[in-house]
Amino acid sequence: MSPKSTTTKSISRLVQPAVRKLTAYHIVEEPVRVKLDAMENPFPLPPDVRRDVAEAIERTLINRYPDPSAKELKKAIADFWGLDAERMILGNGSDELIQAVVLAFGGPVLIPVPTFAMYEITSRALSQAVATVPLRKDFSLDADLLIKKAKQVKAKVIFLACPNNPTGNRFADDAVRKVLESVNAAVVIDEAYFDFSGKSFLPFLDRHPNMIVLRTLSKIGLAGLRVGMLAAAPEVIEELNKIRLPYNINVLSQAAGIAVLKHRETLKAQISLLISERGRLYNALSRLQGITPFPSETNFILFRTNGSATRIFTMLKQQGILIKNLDRPGPLRNCLRVTVGAPEENNEFIGQMQGILATDSHG
Ligand SMILES: Cc1ncc(COP(=O)(O)O)c(C=O)c1O
């Protein structure tokens, strides 16, 4: 017997208004032949590394909870990047660490736009106010404007993706340092793309106790493991450890991460190849009629089209090539973002772009 309609009202109306207003982070889930939309490393692990991962997983006790502080994985990460394992916590992707920071500090959260969507989505999901300042036309950071806004709204957290997603540029050292020195807020320098720029603010951690640095293993070949890293002053780590979920890095991710990071040379060689492919892709895009790529210190390239972004995106998709369509009113009007793929994927992308633009110019 069905209950009366008065009792079958969905509980969704009880969800907090801040959450009801949100739009979910959009991820295309259809299978595609050439996937260049999500800044993943295109290379599968070589057979010797896969063997090590398989052996490590075979030894793993999945009936037991994981090491709550993931000590061995932390040490492997610290060795890989040359950091201090004592000053870090790990997260289920850096996405989880972004959430931890907002949970700990609260809002208002201040971000330059355009930037990585999760800063705003996570802050709003936690019912925190979000303030924004525009980047300049060339996507550089106007430090004075950001500082002024931080003071005006009394920002508690500022997120600076450095290099920035989706624009690909790294904000000037001086601008970031000026922000660090002038605000009374936690300044999160998100170095998700550090491995492709080689430049970091981490050496300045001692000088700037309000700085938090994020990195991730996702962009260098381990996106499926979901492991992110946060480095900060010990007292900040202590506070964040209070709100971090106890077993946030599962046993399989810990075991596989440790096994893969032992193959440092393999990972570094893949990163070097991607950096050189980025240069090749940038040059090829520059030569295309009506396309303007933006310089990139990441593993993706943002480019502007002459008004045909959505048409290009759709035609590429019909050919089985998925990139990211960012075309919307505002600073990303007519813009698309392509992740640097394996050499043959980049060749195919450029070949298809040439074909699409040729049909454009012939009417
Ligand atoms: C700037 C930035 N930070 C963080 C992330 C999230 O990375 P993770 O896979 O570690 O959650 C991304 C992913 O695209 C990103 O672009």
CSV table of C-alpha atoms and ligand atoms in Angstrom, one decimal:
chain,number,residue,atom,x,y,z
A,1,MET,CA,0.0,0.0,0.0
A,2,SER,CA,1.4,3.4,-0.9
A,3,PRO,CA,1.8,5.9,1.8
A,4,LYS,CA,-0.3,9.1,1.6
A,5,SER,CA,1.3,11.8,-0.6
A,6,THR,CA,1.8,14.1,2.4
A,7,THR,CA,4.3,11.7,3.8
A,8,THR,CA,6.2,11.0,0.6
A,9,LYS,CA,7.6,14.5,0.1
A,10,SER,CA,11.3,14.2,-0.8
A,11,ILE,CA,13.7,15.0,1.9
A,12,SER,CA,15.7,17.0,-0.7
A,13,ARG,CA,13.9,20.1,0.5
A,14,LEU,CA,15.6,19.6,3.9
A,15,VAL,CA,19.1,19.9,2.2
A,16,GLN,CA,20.9,23.2,3.2
A,17,PRO,CA,20.0,26.0,0.8
A,18,ALA,CA,23.7,26.6,0.0
A,19,VAL,CA,24.0,23.0,-1.3
A,20,ARG,CA,20.6,23.1,-3.2
A,21,LYS,CA,21.9,26.2,-5.1
A,22,LEU,CA,25.0,24.4,-6.3
A,23,THR,CA,25.6,22.8,-9.7
A,24,ALA,CA,27.7,19.6,-9.6
A,25,TYR,CA,31.2,19.7,-11.0
A,26,HIS,CA,30.7,18.5,-14.6
A,27,ILE,CA,32.6,15.4,-15.7
A,28,VAL,CA,32.0,13.8,-19.1
A,29,GLU,CA,31.5,10.1,-18.4
A,30,GLU,CA,31.2,8.7,-21.9
A,31,PRO,CA,34.1,6.6,-23.2
A,32,VAL,CA,36.2,8.4,-25.7
A,33,ARG,CA,39.1,7.3,-27.9
A,34,VAL,CA,41.4,10.2,-27.2
A,35,LYS,CA,40.9,11.7,-23.7
A,36,LEU,CA,42.5,15.1,-23.4
A,37,ASP,CA,40.1,16.8,-21.0
A,38,ALA,CA,41.2,16.1,-17.5
A,39,MET,CA,45.0,16.8,-17.2
A,40,GLU,CA,45.8,13.1,-16.7
A,41,ASN,CA,49.1,11.6,-17.6
A,42,PRO,CA,48.4,9.7,-20.8
A,43,PHE,CA,51.0,6.9,-20.3
A,44,PRO,CA,50.0,3.7,-18.6
A,45,LEU,CA,52.6,2.3,-16.1
A,46,PRO,CA,55.3,0.3,-17.8
A,47,PRO,CA,55.3,-3.5,-17.2
A,48,ASP,CA,58.0,-3.5,-14.5
A,49,VAL,CA,56.2,-0.9,-12.5
A,50,ARG,CA,52.9,-2.7,-12.8
A,51,ARG,CA,54.5,-5.8,-11.6
A,52,ASP,CA,55.8,-4.0,-8.5
A,53,VAL,CA,52.3,-2.6,-7.9
A,54,ALA,CA,50.7,-6.0,-8.2
A,55,GLU,CA,53.2,-7.5,-5.7
A,56,ALA,CA,52.6,-4.7,-3.3
A,57,ILE,CA,48.9,-5.1,-3.5
A,58,GLU,CA,49.2,-8.8,-3.1
A,59,ARG,CA,50.8,-8.2,0.3
A,60,THR,CA,48.2,-5.7,1.4
A,61,LEU,CA,45.8,-6.7,4.2
A,62,ILE,CA,42.5,-5.2,3.1
A,63,ASN,CA,40.7,-6.6,6.2
A,64,ARG,CA,42.7,-4.1,8.3
A,65,TYR,CA,42.2,-0.3,8.4
A,66,PRO,CA,45.0,1.6,6.7
A,67,ASP,CA,47.9,3.3,8.5
A,68,PRO,CA,46.0,6.4,9.6
A,69,SER,CA,48.8,8.8,8.9
A,70,ALA,CA,50.1,6.9,5.8
A,71,LYS,CA,53.7,7.3,7.1
A,72,GLU,CA,55.4,5.2,4.5
A,73,LEU,CA,53.6,6.9,1.6
A,74,LYS,CA,54.3,10.3,3.1
A,75,LYS,CA,58.0,9.4,3.2
A,76,ALA,CA,58.0,8.2,-0.4
A,77,ILE,CA,56.3,11.5,-1.4
A,78,ALA,CA,58.7,13.5,0.7
A,79,ASP,CA,61.7,11.8,-1.0
A,80,PHE,CA,60.2,12.2,-4.5
A,81,TRP,CA,59.7,16.0,-4.1
A,82,GLY,CA,62.6,16.6,-1.6
A,83,LEU,CA,60.3,17.7,1.2
A,84,ASP,CA,59.9,17.3,5.0
A,85,ALA,CA,57.5,14.4,5.7
A,86,GLU,CA,56.8,15.8,9.2
A,87,ARG,CA,55.2,18.9,7.8
A,88,MET,CA,52.6,17.3,5.5
A,89,ILE,CA,49.3,15.6,5.5
A,90,LEU,CA,47.9,13.6,2.7
A,91,GLY,CA,44.4,13.7,1.3
A,92,ASN,CA,42.1,11.7,-0.9
A,93,GLY,CA,43.2,13.8,-3.9
A,94,SER,CA,44.0,17.5,-3.2
A,95,ASP,CA,40.3,18.0,-3.6
A,96,GLU,CA,39.9,16.6,-0.1
A,97,LEU,CA,42.6,18.9,1.2
A,98,ILE,CA,40.9,21.9,-0.3
A,99,GLN,CA,37.8,20.9,1.7
A,100,ALA,CA,39.8,20.4,4.9
A,101,VAL,CA,41.2,23.9,4.6
A,102,VAL,CA,37.8,25.5,4.2
A,103,LEU,CA,36.4,23.3,7.0
A,104,ALA,CA,39.2,24.4,9.3
A,105,PHE,CA,39.4,28.1,8.5
A,106,GLY,CA,35.9,28.9,7.3
A,107,GLY,CA,35.1,31.8,5.0
A,108,PRO,CA,35.0,34.2,3.4
A,109,VAL,CA,37.1,32.5,0.8
A,110,LEU,CA,38.7,34.7,-1.8
A,111,ILE,CA,39.7,33.5,-5.3
A,112,PRO,CA,40.9,35.1,-8.4
A,113,VAL,CA,38.8,34.2,-11.5
A,114,PRO,CA,39.0,32.3,-13.7
A,115,THR,CA,40.5,29.5,-11.6
A,116,PHE,CA,39.9,25.9,-10.5
A,117,ALA,CA,36.2,25.4,-10.0
A,118,MET,CA,36.4,23.3,-6.8
A,119,TYR,CA,37.5,26.2,-4.6
A,120,GLU,CA,34.1,27.8,-5.1
A,121,ILE,CA,32.1,24.6,-5.2
A,122,THR,CA,33.6,23.3,-1.9
A,123,SER,CA,33.3,26.6,-0.1
A,124,ARG,CA,29.7,27.0,-1.1
A,125,ALA,CA,28.9,23.4,-0.2
A,126,LEU,CA,30.3,24.2,3.3
A,127,SER,CA,28.0,27.3,3.4
A,128,GLN,CA,31.0,29.7,3.2
A,129,ALA,CA,30.9,33.1,1.4
A,130,VAL,CA,33.0,33.3,-1.7
A,131,ALA,CA,34.5,36.6,-3.0
A,132,THR,CA,36.3,37.0,-6.3
A,133,VAL,CA,38.7,39.3,-8.1
A,134,PRO,CA,39.3,39.2,-11.8
A,135,LEU,CA,42.7,38.3,-13.2
A,136,ARG,CA,44.1,40.7,-15.6
A,137,LYS,CA,43.4,40.3,-19.4
A,138,ASP,CA,46.6,38.3,-19.8
A,139,PHE,CA,45.6,36.2,-16.7
A,140,SER,CA,48.3,37.7,-14.5
A,141,LEU,CA,47.5,38.3,-10.8
A,142,ASP,CA,46.7,41.9,-9.7
A,143,ALA,CA,48.1,41.5,-6.2
A,144,ASP,CA,47.0,45.0,-5.0
A,145,LEU,CA,43.4,44.3,-6.1
A,146,LEU,CA,43.4,40.9,-4.3
A,147,ILE,CA,44.9,42.4,-1.1
A,148,LYS,CA,42.3,45.2,-1.1
A,149,LYS,CA,39.5,42.8,-1.5
A,150,ALA,CA,40.9,40.4,1.2
A,151,LYS,CA,40.9,43.3,3.6
A,152,GLN,CA,37.5,44.5,2.5
A,153,VAL,CA,35.7,41.1,3.0
A,154,LYS,CA,38.0,39.9,5.8
A,155,ALA,CA,39.0,36.8,3.9
A,156,LYS,CA,40.0,33.8,5.9
A,157,VAL,CA,41.4,31.8,3.0
A,158,ILE,CA,42.8,32.8,-0.3
A,159,PHE,CA,43.3,30.1,-3.0
A,160,LEU,CA,46.0,30.8,-5.6
A,161,ALA,CA,46.5,28.0,-8.1
A,162,CYS,CA,50.1,28.4,-9.2
A,163,PRO,CA,50.3,27.5,-12.1
A,164,ASN,CA,46.6,28.3,-12.5
A,165,ASN,CA,43.9,26.1,-14.0
A,166,PRO,CA,42.4,26.7,-16.6
A,167,THR,CA,44.7,29.5,-17.7
A,168,GLY,CA,48.1,27.6,-17.5
A,169,ASN,CA,50.2,30.5,-16.3
A,170,ARG,CA,52.1,30.8,-13.1
A,171,PHE,CA,51.5,34.0,-11.1
A,172,ALA,CA,54.6,36.2,-10.7
A,173,ASP,CA,56.7,35.4,-7.6
A,174,ASP,CA,56.6,39.0,-6.5
A,175,ALA,CA,52.8,39.2,-6.7
A,176,VAL,CA,52.3,36.1,-4.7
A,177,ARG,CA,54.9,37.1,-2.1
A,178,LYS,CA,53.2,40.5,-1.7
A,179,VAL,CA,49.9,38.7,-1.0
A,180,LEU,CA,51.5,36.5,1.5
A,181,GLU,CA,53.0,39.4,3.3
A,182,SER,CA,50.0,41.7,3.3
A,183,VAL,CA,46.9,39.6,4.2
A,184,ASN,CA,45.6,38.2,7.5
A,185,ALA,CA,44.4,35.0,5.9
A,186,ALA,CA,45.6,31.5,5.1
A,187,VAL,CA,47.1,31.7,1.6
A,188,VAL,CA,46.8,28.3,-0.2
A,189,ILE,CA,49.3,28.0,-3.0
A,190,ASP,CA,48.0,25.1,-5.1
A,191,GLU,CA,50.9,23.6,-6.9
A,192,ALA,CA,49.0,20.8,-8.6
A,193,TYR,CA,51.0,21.5,-11.8
A,194,PHE,CA,54.4,22.0,-10.1
A,195,ASP,CA,56.0,19.1,-11.9
A,196,PHE,CA,55.4,20.8,-15.2
A,197,SER,CA,56.7,24.2,-14.1
A,198,GLY,CA,59.5,23.2,-11.8
A,199,LYS,CA,59.0,26.3,-9.7
A,200,SER,CA,57.7,26.2,-6.1
A,201,PHE,CA,56.9,28.5,-3.2
A,202,LEU,CA,57.6,25.7,-0.7
A,203,PRO,CA,61.1,26.9,0.1
A,204,PHE,CA,59.5,30.1,1.5
A,205,LEU,CA,57.3,28.2,4.0
A,206,ASP,CA,59.5,29.2,7.0
A,207,ARG,CA,59.3,32.8,6.1
A,208,HIS,CA,55.5,32.8,5.6
A,209,PRO,CA,53.7,31.0,8.4
A,210,ASN,CA,50.3,31.8,6.7
A,211,MET,CA,51.2,29.8,3.6
A,212,ILE,CA,49.8,26.4,2.8
A,213,VAL,CA,51.0,24.5,-0.2
A,214,LEU,CA,49.1,21.8,-2.1
A,215,ARG,CA,50.4,19.2,-4.5
A,216,THR,CA,49.0,16.1,-6.1
A,217,LEU,CA,50.1,12.8,-7.6
A,218,SER,CA,47.2,13.0,-10.0
A,219,LYS,CA,48.8,14.9,-12.8
A,220,ILE,CA,52.0,12.8,-13.0
A,221,GLY,CA,50.4,9.4,-13.6
A,222,LEU,CA,48.5,8.4,-10.5
A,223,ALA,CA,45.1,10.1,-10.8
A,224,GLY,CA,43.3,6.9,-10.1
A,225,LEU,CA,44.9,6.5,-6.7
A,226,ARG,CA,43.6,9.9,-5.4
A,227,VAL,CA,46.5,11.1,-3.4
A,228,GLY,CA,47.1,14.8,-2.6
A,229,MET,CA,49.6,16.5,-0.3
A,230,LEU,CA,49.4,19.6,1.9
A,231,ALA,CA,52.5,21.2,3.4
A,232,ALA,CA,52.3,23.9,6.1
A,233,ALA,CA,53.7,25.1,9.4
A,234,PRO,CA,53.5,22.4,12.2
A,235,GLU,CA,50.7,24.2,14.1
A,236,VAL,CA,48.6,24.4,10.9
A,237,ILE,CA,49.2,20.6,10.3
A,238,GLU,CA,48.1,19.9,13.9
A,239,GLU,CA,44.8,21.8,13.4
A,240,LEU,CA,44.1,20.1,10.0
A,241,ASN,CA,44.9,16.7,11.5
A,242,LYS,CA,42.0,17.2,13.9
A,243,ILE,CA,39.4,17.4,11.1
A,244,ARG,CA,41.0,15.0,8.5
A,245,LEU,CA,39.0,11.8,8.3
A,246,PRO,CA,41.0,9.1,10.2
A,247,TYR,CA,41.7,6.7,7.3
A,248,ASN,CA,41.5,9.0,4.3
A,249,ILE,CA,44.1,7.2,2.3
A,250,ASN,CA,43.0,3.6,1.7
A,251,VAL,CA,45.4,0.7,1.9
A,252,LEU,CA,45.5,0.0,-1.8
A,253,SER,CA,46.4,3.7,-2.6
A,254,GLN,CA,49.1,3.6,0.0
A,255,ALA,CA,50.6,0.4,-1.2
A,256,ALA,CA,50.5,1.3,-4.9
A,257,GLY,CA,51.7,4.8,-4.3
A,258,ILE,CA,54.8,3.6,-2.4
A,259,ALA,CA,55.5,1.0,-5.2
A,260,VAL,CA,55.2,3.5,-8.1
A,261,LEU,CA,57.2,6.3,-6.4
A,262,LYS,CA,60.2,4.0,-6.2
A,263,HIS,CA,60.3,4.3,-10.1
A,264,ARG,CA,61.3,7.9,-9.9
A,265,GLU,CA,63.2,7.9,-13.2
A,266,THR,CA,60.2,6.5,-15.1
A,267,LEU,CA,57.9,9.2,-13.7
A,268,LYS,CA,60.5,12.0,-14.4
A,269,ALA,CA,61.0,10.7,-18.0
A,270,GLN,CA,57.3,10.8,-18.6
A,271,ILE,CA,57.1,14.4,-17.2
A,272,SER,CA,60.0,15.5,-19.5
A,273,LEU,CA,58.3,14.0,-22.5
A,274,LEU,CA,55.0,15.8,-21.7
A,275,ILE,CA,56.9,19.1,-21.2
A,276,SER,CA,58.5,18.7,-24.6
A,277,GLU,CA,55.1,17.7,-26.2
A,278,ARG,CA,53.5,20.8,-24.6
A,279,GLY,CA,56.0,22.9,-26.6
A,280,ARG,CA,55.2,21.1,-29.8
A,281,LEU,CA,51.5,21.4,-29.2
A,282,TYR,CA,51.8,25.1,-28.4
A,283,ASN,CA,53.7,25.7,-31.7
A,284,ALA,CA,51.3,23.7,-33.7
A,285,LEU,CA,48.3,25.5,-32.2
A,286,SER,CA,50.0,28.9,-32.9
A,287,ARG,CA,50.2,28.0,-36.5
A,288,LEU,CA,46.5,27.4,-36.9
A,289,GLN,CA,44.4,30.1,-38.5
A,290,GLY,CA,42.2,31.9,-35.9
A,291,ILE,CA,43.6,30.1,-32.9
A,292,THR,CA,45.6,31.8,-30.1
A,293,PRO,CA,47.1,29.6,-27.5
A,294,PHE,CA,48.1,31.0,-24.1
A,295,PRO,CA,51.6,30.1,-22.7
A,296,SER,CA,51.5,27.2,-20.3
A,297,GLU,CA,53.6,25.9,-17.4
A,298,THR,CA,51.3,23.0,-16.9
A,299,ASN,CA,50.3,19.8,-18.8
A,300,PHE,CA,47.5,21.6,-20.7
A,301,ILE,CA,47.0,24.5,-23.0
A,302,LEU,CA,44.2,27.0,-23.0
A,303,PHE,CA,43.5,28.5,-26.4
A,304,ARG,CA,41.1,31.1,-27.8
A,305,THR,CA,39.2,30.5,-31.1
A,306,ASN,CA,37.7,33.0,-33.5
A,307,GLY,CA,34.1,32.4,-32.3
A,308,SER,CA,33.9,28.7,-33.1
A,309,ALA,CA,34.8,27.1,-29.8
A,310,THR,CA,31.7,25.0,-29.3
A,311,ARG,CA,31.7,23.9,-33.0
A,312,ILE,CA,35.3,22.8,-32.7
A,313,PHE,CA,34.6,21.0,-29.4
A,314,THR,CA,31.6,19.2,-30.9
A,315,MET,CA,33.4,18.2,-34.1
A,316,LEU,CA,36.4,16.9,-32.1
A,317,LYS,CA,34.0,14.9,-29.9
A,318,GLN,CA,32.4,13.4,-33.0
A,319,GLN,CA,35.9,12.2,-34.0
A,320,GLY,CA,36.4,10.6,-30.5
A,321,ILE,CA,38.6,13.4,-29.2
A,322,LEU,CA,37.5,14.9,-25.9
A,323,ILE,CA,38.9,18.3,-24.7
A,324,LYS,CA,37.3,20.8,-22.3
A,325,ASN,CA,34.9,23.4,-23.6
A,326,LEU,CA,35.2,26.6,-21.4
A,327,ASP,CA,33.3,28.9,-23.7
A,328,ARG,CA,31.0,31.1,-21.7
A,329,PRO,CA,30.5,34.8,-21.3
A,330,GLY,CA,33.4,36.5,-19.5
A,331,PRO,CA,37.2,36.0,-19.6
A,332,LEU,CA,37.0,32.5,-21.1
A,333,ARG,CA,34.7,33.5,-24.0
A,334,ASN,CA,35.6,31.3,-27.1
A,335,CYS,CA,38.2,29.3,-25.1
A,336,LEU,CA,39.0,25.6,-25.1
A,337,ARG,CA,41.5,23.7,-23.0
A,338,VAL,CA,43.4,20.7,-24.2
A,339,THR,CA,45.5,18.4,-22.0
A,340,VAL,CA,48.9,17.4,-23.4
A,341,GLY,CA,48.6,13.8,-24.5
A,342,ALA,CA,50.9,11.1,-25.8
A,343,PRO,CA,52.7,12.2,-29.1
A,344,GLU,CA,50.3,10.2,-31.3
A,345,GLU,CA,47.3,11.7,-29.5
A,346,ASN,CA,48.6,15.2,-29.9
A,347,ASN,CA,49.3,14.5,-33.6
A,348,GLU,CA,45.7,13.3,-34.1
A,349,PHE,CA,44.3,16.3,-32.2
A,350,ILE,CA,46.3,18.8,-34.3
A,351,GLY,CA,45.4,16.9,-37.5
A,352,GLN,CA,41.7,17.1,-36.7
A,353,MET,CA,41.9,20.8,-35.8
A,354,GLN,CA,43.5,21.5,-39.1
A,355,GLY,CA,40.7,19.7,-40.9
A,356,ILE,CA,38.0,21.5,-38.9
A,357,LEU,CA,39.5,24.9,-39.4
A,358,ALA,CA,39.9,24.2,-43.1
A,359,THR,CA,36.2,23.5,-43.5
A,360,ASP,CA,35.6,26.7,-41.5
A,361,SER,CA,37.5,28.9,-43.9
A,362,HIS,CA,35.9,27.3,-46.9
A,363,GLY,CA,32.5,28.3,-45.6
B,1,LIG,C1,44.6,23.5,-9.5
B,1,LIG,C2,44.1,22.2,-9.2
B,1,LIG,N1,44.1,21.8,-7.9
B,1,LIG,C3,43.6,20.6,-7.5
B,1,LIG,C4,43.1,19.7,-8.4
B,1,LIG,C5,42.5,18.4,-8.0
B,1,LIG,O1,43.5,17.4,-8.0
B,1,LIG,P1,43.3,16.0,-7.3
B,1,LIG,O2,43.2,15.0,-8.3
B,1,LIG,O3,44.5,15.9,-6.4
B,1,LIG,O4,42.1,16.1,-6.4
B,1,LIG,C6,43.1,20.1,-9.8
B,1,LIG,C7,42.5,19.1,-10.8
B,1,LIG,O5,42.3,19.4,-11.9
B,1,LIG,C8,43.6,21.4,-10.2
B,1,LIG,O6,43.6,21.8,-11.4
